């Protein structure tokens, strides 16, 4: 599926952009289904806000119980001082997570296909296991910042194997909060580990190496339909969206089943709900 040059780029830089991976029809179906899920969502079921600024403090029972189901999370700036939404619900949701790929037929059809399985193999995943899916809205005006982090923090394996598959469902630009990455940064250490023991969670610092700055970070602008793949140790970030247009995206996180998946990762599966691959 991938050329030698693309595979070499992924190994060198820690990321790869594949334009035109998904069709506009496929994207339209996914966006419509996401809209339906939000429309059906009753905010009284949970007013959990998603933020990456202090995840240990911000993580609540609603979030922890979203590991193997489907739940909606609000933008950090969605509510006013009076506790009411500043704008309509559809423009207030930060993301939907975290088992869309297994529990919703539309999302499953988007997440599992032979092309994606071939890309995963080309990137070195011998036995891909998809643990998490997220539909990210990056709402106009209030789309929250996602601080610098590495996805291996949340999906630790020995050796490191988690790979992110990020689909641009709208054009991602500097103006509306596209991803920023540090080329080659995946060759650095894992800086943090998000550890779960039952309902107790903590963020452990593993290495004090500073996060990238403007001197080494580059923007990953991507047209709708593009697939962005990146290594689990690649530092990445996205700025707040202060523009008048959203930046919808869909992400999948997969590890290699030939590696050892940590029993302290926040998402676990058992025989009643087995983790599956791309096919």
Coordinates of C-alpha atoms in Angstrom, one line a residue, residues 50-51 73-76 92-96 135-139 143-144 146:
X50 CA -12.4 17.2 28.0
X51 CA -9.1 19.0 28.6
X73 CA -17.5 15.3 26.0
X74 CA -17.9 19.0 26.0
X75 CA -15.4 21.7 25.0
X76 CA -13.6 23.3 27.9
X92 CA -20.3 22.6 22.1
X93 CA -19.0 19.0 21.9
X94 CA -15.3 18.5 22.0
X95 CA -15.3 14.8 21.0
X96 CA -17.1 11.4 21.0
X135 CA -14.3 11.8 16.7
X136 CA -12.9 15.2 17.3
X137 CA -14.8 18.4 16.5
X138 CA -12.4 21.2 17.2
X139 CA -15.3 23.5 17.3
X143 CA -12.0 24.4 20.0
X144 CA -9.7 23.5 22.8
X146 CA -4.4 19.8 23.0

